[in-house]
Amino acid sequence: MKHFLSINDVTDLNQLITSGIASKRNPFADIELGKNKTIGLLFFNSSLRTRISTQKAAQNLGLNVITMNVGQDGWGLEMEEGVIMNGDKAEHVKEAAAVIGSYCDIIGIRSFAGLQDRDKDYAEIVFQQFKKYAEVPIINLESATRHPLQSLADCITIEEFKIKQRPKVVLTWLPHFKALPQAVANSFCEWMNPMDVELVITHPEGYNLAPEFVGKGQVIYDQDKALEGADFVYGKNWSSYEHYGQVLTSDPSWMITEAKMSLTDNGKFMHCLPLRRNMKVADEVLDGPRSLVIEQAANREWSAQAALREVLLHI
Ligand SMILES: CCC[C@H](NC(=O)CCC(=O)O)C(=O)O
Ligand SMILES: NC(=O)OP(=O)(O)O
């Protein structure tokens, strides 16, 4: 696997999940793999889990790690080609990517959607430019449209906690007053499609995700109906794709409560975090036995280690 940008870079999903679970059992089995190699982690946006879990996973593989908050620690980067750089960006990605690629053997990048121009966001210009000019493997730490390290951790978690061969997995939209990217929801659906699960997606009208991510997912606009018999409830807010970047509603009746979870088949609750308590999900759920959010976040270390190991094996 040269890059890890999406599930399309993965040749064997079951092998990757197995590798993540194996790393959990024996974290330092491949400590020599990354010896004398360096990974650079570039953050254009905030992060807790991705930042720490990816650094830990890299260290478990013997990699040296350099972390940078782009735009704060370094210069603002111009991504467009052929522009006159007389604005607030002091450096072009052509130079920055080539220079970072000369220091690092692998580069991880977090760059969220701007939520202003759908075509621009869904073209993933930041990742295309770094792939073109850095000339080293690129790892997606959440891009405008995907979050594969999160999705691999989600797959590992479902494999660990499922009690049926083909569980019902419900992705439910949750209310928020801010416009958030579709990336986590897109990616979750994309990774659930090849898994042996019944995938249901529930959200208010106007929040349909792009069809290329929904795939086999059954869309149900009635949340209570969607939750019936669910084995896993995956909560996430996202802004409208159809009315790009807009918050069409923040209806609090979509918040997950114990009453909502009682519609499931003893369902477990998942969320990528960070999560705004009692706006998206009630304390009674997060503090109760249904919640897997901590185990899910802990699996980010093993998700990153499985992905980085695959990339290192092909450098
Ligand atoms: C892993 C999730 C990262 C990000 N989440 C947020 O930006 C939450 C921000 C907030 O709630 O204010 C998102 O929704 O893509
Ligand atoms: N789930 C996730 O990626 O968390 P951070 O945004 O804190 O990295």
Coordinates of C-alpha atoms and ligand atoms in Angstrom, one line a residue:
M1 CA 0.0 0.0 0.0
K2 CA 1.8 3.2 -1.2
H3 CA -0.6 5.8 0.2
F4 CA -3.5 5.5 2.8
L5 CA -6.0 8.0 1.6
S6 CA -9.2 5.9 1.4
I7 CA -10.4 2.3 1.4
N8 CA -9.5 2.3 -2.3
D9 CA -5.8 2.0 -1.2
V10 CA -6.6 -1.1 0.8
T11 CA -6.0 -4.4 -1.0
D12 CA -7.3 -6.7 1.8
L13 CA -9.6 -5.2 4.4
N14 CA -9.9 -8.3 6.5
Q15 CA -6.1 -8.6 6.7
L16 CA -5.8 -5.0 7.8
I17 CA -8.4 -5.5 10.5
T18 CA -6.6 -8.6 11.7
S19 CA -3.3 -6.7 11.6
G20 CA -4.8 -4.0 13.8
I21 CA -6.0 -6.6 16.3
A22 CA -2.7 -8.3 16.3
S23 CA -0.9 -5.1 17.0
K24 CA -3.1 -4.6 20.0
R25 CA -2.0 -7.9 21.3
N26 CA 1.7 -7.4 20.5
P27 CA 2.4 -3.6 20.0
F28 CA 6.1 -3.9 19.5
A29 CA 6.3 -6.9 17.2
D30 CA 7.4 -4.6 14.3
I31 CA 9.5 -2.1 16.2
E32 CA 12.3 -2.5 13.7
L33 CA 10.2 -1.8 10.7
G34 CA 10.4 1.9 10.9
K35 CA 13.9 2.2 12.3
N36 CA 15.8 5.2 11.0
K37 CA 12.7 6.4 9.1
T38 CA 10.7 9.6 9.8
I39 CA 7.0 10.4 9.6
G40 CA 5.8 14.0 9.5
L41 CA 2.3 14.7 10.8
L42 CA 0.8 17.9 9.4
F43 CA -2.3 19.4 11.0
F44 CA -4.2 22.1 9.3
N45 CA -7.0 21.6 11.9
S46 CA -7.4 20.6 15.6
S47 CA -6.9 17.0 16.8
L48 CA -6.6 15.0 20.0
R49 CA -7.1 11.3 19.1
T50 CA -5.5 11.4 15.6
R51 CA -2.5 13.4 16.8
I52 CA -1.7 11.2 19.8
S53 CA -2.7 7.8 18.4
T54 CA -0.8 8.2 15.2
Q55 CA 2.3 9.4 17.0
K56 CA 2.1 6.4 19.4
A57 CA 1.5 3.9 16.5
A58 CA 4.5 5.4 14.6
Q59 CA 6.7 5.0 17.8
N60 CA 5.5 1.4 18.2
L61 CA 6.9 0.8 14.7
G62 CA 10.3 2.5 15.5
L63 CA 9.5 5.6 13.4
N64 CA 10.8 9.0 14.3
V65 CA 7.9 11.5 14.5
I66 CA 7.7 15.2 13.6
T67 CA 4.4 17.0 14.3
M68 CA 3.5 20.4 12.9
N69 CA 0.4 22.7 13.1
V70 CA 0.5 24.1 9.6
G71 CA -0.3 27.8 9.4
Q72 CA 0.5 28.3 13.1
D73 CA 4.0 26.7 13.4
G74 CA 4.8 27.1 9.7
W75 CA 3.7 29.4 6.9
G76 CA 0.3 29.6 5.4
L77 CA 0.3 27.5 2.2
E78 CA -1.1 28.4 -1.2
M79 CA -2.6 25.3 -2.9
E80 CA -3.7 26.9 -6.2
E81 CA -1.4 26.7 -9.2
G82 CA -0.4 29.8 -11.2
V83 CA -1.7 32.4 -8.8
I84 CA 0.0 35.7 -7.8
M85 CA 0.9 35.2 -4.2
N86 CA 0.2 38.7 -2.9
G87 CA -2.2 37.6 -0.1
D88 CA -1.8 36.1 3.3
K89 CA 0.0 32.9 2.2
A90 CA 3.8 33.1 2.2
E91 CA 4.6 29.7 0.7
H92 CA 3.4 27.5 -2.1
V93 CA 2.6 23.9 -1.6
K94 CA 5.0 23.1 -4.5
E95 CA 8.0 24.1 -2.3
A96 CA 6.6 23.1 1.1
A97 CA 5.6 19.6 0.0
A98 CA 8.9 19.0 -1.7
V99 CA 10.9 20.2 1.3
I100 CA 8.9 18.2 3.8
G101 CA 9.2 15.2 1.5
S102 CA 13.0 15.6 1.7
Y103 CA 12.9 15.4 5.5
C104 CA 10.2 12.7 5.9
D105 CA 9.7 9.1 4.5
I106 CA 6.0 9.3 5.1
I107 CA 3.6 12.3 5.6
G108 CA 0.3 12.3 7.4
I109 CA -2.0 15.2 6.7
R110 CA -5.2 16.5 8.4
S111 CA -7.0 19.1 6.3
F112 CA -10.8 19.5 6.8
A113 CA -13.4 20.6 4.2
G114 CA -13.8 24.3 3.8
L115 CA -17.6 23.7 3.4
Q116 CA -17.8 26.7 0.9
D117 CA -17.1 25.1 -2.5
R118 CA -18.3 21.4 -2.8
D119 CA -16.4 20.8 -6.0
K120 CA -13.2 22.1 -4.5
D121 CA -13.6 20.1 -1.3
Y122 CA -14.5 16.9 -3.1
A123 CA -11.5 17.3 -5.4
E124 CA -9.2 16.9 -2.3
I125 CA -6.7 19.5 -3.7
V126 CA -4.5 19.5 -0.6
F127 CA -3.9 15.7 -0.8
Q128 CA -3.5 15.8 -4.6
Q129 CA -0.9 18.5 -4.3
F130 CA 1.1 16.8 -1.6
K131 CA 0.9 13.5 -3.5
K132 CA 2.3 15.3 -6.5
Y133 CA 5.0 17.4 -4.9
A134 CA 6.1 15.5 -1.8
E135 CA 6.9 12.2 -3.6
V136 CA 6.5 10.1 -0.5
P137 CA 3.6 8.1 0.9
I138 CA 0.7 10.2 2.2
I139 CA -1.6 9.1 5.1
N140 CA -5.0 10.7 5.5
L141 CA -5.5 12.0 9.0
E142 CA -9.0 13.3 8.0
S143 CA -9.4 15.0 4.6
A144 CA -12.3 17.0 3.2
T145 CA -14.3 13.9 2.4
R146 CA -12.9 10.9 4.3
H147 CA -11.4 9.8 7.6
P148 CA -10.0 6.3 6.9
L149 CA -8.0 5.8 10.1
Q150 CA -11.2 6.5 12.0
S151 CA -13.1 4.1 9.8
L152 CA -10.6 1.3 10.2
A153 CA -10.8 1.7 14.0
D154 CA -14.6 1.6 13.7
C155 CA -14.3 -1.7 11.7
I156 CA -12.0 -3.2 14.4
T157 CA -14.4 -2.1 17.2
I158 CA -17.4 -3.7 15.5
E159 CA -15.5 -6.9 14.8
E160 CA -14.5 -7.0 18.5
F161 CA -17.9 -6.4 19.9
K162 CA -20.4 -7.9 17.5
I163 CA -22.3 -10.9 18.8
K164 CA -24.1 -11.7 15.5
Q165 CA -22.5 -12.7 12.2
R166 CA -24.3 -9.9 10.3
P167 CA -25.1 -7.1 12.8
K168 CA -27.4 -4.2 12.0
V169 CA -25.3 -1.0 12.0
V170 CA -27.2 2.4 12.0
L171 CA -25.4 5.6 11.2
T172 CA -27.5 8.3 12.7
W173 CA -27.2 12.1 12.1
L174 CA -27.0 14.1 15.4
P175 CA -27.9 17.7 15.9
H176 CA -25.2 20.5 16.0
F177 CA -25.4 24.3 15.7
K178 CA -22.2 24.4 13.6
A179 CA -21.6 23.1 10.0
L180 CA -19.4 20.0 10.2
P181 CA -17.8 18.1 7.4
Q182 CA -19.4 14.9 5.8
A183 CA -15.9 13.2 6.0
V184 CA -16.5 10.9 9.0
A185 CA -20.0 9.9 7.8
N186 CA -18.8 9.4 4.2
S187 CA -15.9 7.2 5.3
F188 CA -17.9 5.2 7.8
C189 CA -20.4 4.2 5.0
E190 CA -17.5 3.6 2.6
W191 CA -15.9 1.1 5.0
M192 CA -19.2 -0.5 6.1
N193 CA -20.1 -1.3 2.5
P194 CA -17.6 -4.3 2.1
M195 CA -18.3 -5.4 5.7
D196 CA -20.8 -8.2 6.5
V197 CA -23.3 -5.8 8.1
E198 CA -26.8 -4.4 7.4
L199 CA -26.1 -0.7 7.0
V200 CA -28.9 1.8 7.7
I201 CA -28.4 5.5 7.5
T202 CA -30.9 7.9 9.2
H203 CA -31.0 11.7 8.9
P204 CA -33.4 14.5 8.3
E205 CA -34.4 15.2 4.7
G206 CA -31.8 17.4 3.0
Y207 CA -28.9 15.6 4.6
N208 CA -28.4 12.8 2.1
L209 CA -24.7 11.9 1.7
A210 CA -23.1 11.6 -1.7
P211 CA -24.4 8.4 -3.4
E212 CA -20.8 7.1 -4.0
F213 CA -20.4 6.8 -0.3
V214 CA -23.9 5.5 0.6
G215 CA -23.6 2.4 -1.6
K216 CA -25.6 -0.5 -0.1
G217 CA -26.8 1.7 2.8
Q218 CA -30.6 1.9 3.3
V219 CA -31.7 5.5 4.0
I220 CA -34.5 6.0 6.5
Y221 CA -35.6 9.5 7.4
D222 CA -37.5 8.3 10.5
Q223 CA -34.8 7.8 13.2
D224 CA -37.0 5.7 15.5
K225 CA -37.8 3.3 12.7
A226 CA -34.1 3.1 11.7
L227 CA -33.0 2.3 15.3
E228 CA -35.4 -0.6 15.6
G229 CA -33.3 -3.8 16.3
A230 CA -30.0 -2.1 15.8
D231 CA -26.9 -3.8 17.1
F232 CA -24.6 -0.7 16.7
V233 CA -25.7 2.9 16.7
Y234 CA -23.0 5.2 15.2
G235 CA -23.7 8.8 15.9
K236 CA -22.2 11.7 13.9
N237 CA -23.3 15.2 12.8
W238 CA -22.7 16.4 9.3
S239 CA -23.7 19.5 7.3
S240 CA -25.8 19.2 4.2
Y241 CA -24.1 17.8 1.0
E242 CA -27.0 18.7 -1.2
H243 CA -27.2 22.3 0.1
Y244 CA -23.4 22.3 0.6
G245 CA -22.1 23.2 4.0
Q246 CA -25.5 24.4 5.3
V247 CA -27.1 23.6 8.7
L248 CA -30.7 23.0 7.7
T249 CA -31.9 22.0 11.1
S250 CA -30.4 21.4 14.6
D251 CA -33.6 19.6 15.8
P252 CA -32.8 18.3 19.4
S253 CA -35.2 15.4 19.0
W254 CA -32.4 13.7 17.0
M255 CA -30.3 13.5 20.2
I256 CA -29.5 9.9 21.3
T257 CA -31.1 9.1 24.7
E258 CA -31.6 5.9 26.6
A259 CA -35.2 5.9 25.3
K260 CA -33.9 6.0 21.7
M261 CA -31.4 3.2 22.5
S262 CA -34.2 1.1 24.0
L263 CA -35.5 0.7 20.4
T264 CA -32.4 -1.2 19.5
D265 CA -31.5 -4.9 20.1
N266 CA -29.3 -4.1 23.2
G267 CA -27.4 -1.9 20.8
K268 CA -23.9 -0.4 21.5
F269 CA -23.3 3.3 20.9
M270 CA -20.3 4.6 18.9
H271 CA -19.0 8.0 18.1
C272 CA -15.6 9.1 16.7
L273 CA -15.3 12.0 19.3
P274 CA -15.0 14.9 20.1
L275 CA -18.7 14.8 21.2
R276 CA -20.8 17.6 22.7
R277 CA -22.7 15.9 25.6
N278 CA -26.4 16.5 26.0
M279 CA -26.6 18.2 22.6
K280 CA -25.7 15.1 20.5
V281 CA -26.0 12.3 23.0
A282 CA -27.3 12.2 26.6
D283 CA -25.0 11.6 29.6
E284 CA -27.2 8.5 30.5
V285 CA -26.0 6.8 27.3
L286 CA -22.3 7.9 27.4
D287 CA -22.0 7.0 31.1
G288 CA -23.8 3.7 30.7
P289 CA -22.8 0.2 29.5
R290 CA -23.9 0.8 25.9
S291 CA -21.1 3.3 25.1
L292 CA -18.1 2.0 23.2
V293 CA -16.6 5.5 22.5
I294 CA -13.5 5.0 24.7
E295 CA -12.7 1.5 23.4
Q296 CA -13.3 2.9 19.9
A297 CA -10.9 5.8 20.5
A298 CA -8.3 3.4 21.9
N299 CA -8.5 1.4 18.7
R300 CA -7.3 4.4 16.8
E301 CA -3.7 3.4 17.9
W302 CA -4.1 0.0 16.4
S303 CA -5.8 1.3 13.3
A304 CA -2.9 3.7 12.7
Q305 CA -0.4 1.0 13.4
A306 CA -1.9 -1.4 10.9
A307 CA -2.0 1.3 8.2
L308 CA 1.5 2.5 8.8
R309 CA 2.8 -1.0 8.9
E310 CA 1.3 -1.7 5.4
V311 CA 2.9 1.5 4.1
L312 CA 6.3 0.7 5.6
L313 CA 6.2 -2.8 4.1
H314 CA 6.0 -1.2 0.7
I315 CA 8.5 1.7 1.0
Ligands
LIG1 C1 -13.1 13.5 14.1 C2 -14.2 14.6 13.9 C3 -13.6 15.9 13.5 C4 -14.6 17.0 13.2 N1 -15.4 17.3 14.4 C5 -15.5 18.6 14.7 O1 -15.0 19.5 14.0 C6 -16.3 19.0 16.0 C7 -16.2 20.4 16.3 C8 -17.2 20.9 17.3 O2 -18.1 20.1 17.7 O3 -17.2 22.1 17.6 C9 -15.6 16.5 12.1 O4 -16.8 16.5 12.4 O5 -15.2 16.1 11.0
LIG2 N1 -11.9 11.0 16.0 C1 -10.8 11.9 15.8 O1 -10.2 11.9 14.7 O2 -10.5 12.7 16.9 P1 -9.6 14.0 16.8 O3 -10.3 15.0 15.9 O4 -9.5 14.4 18.2 O5 -8.2 13.5 16.2

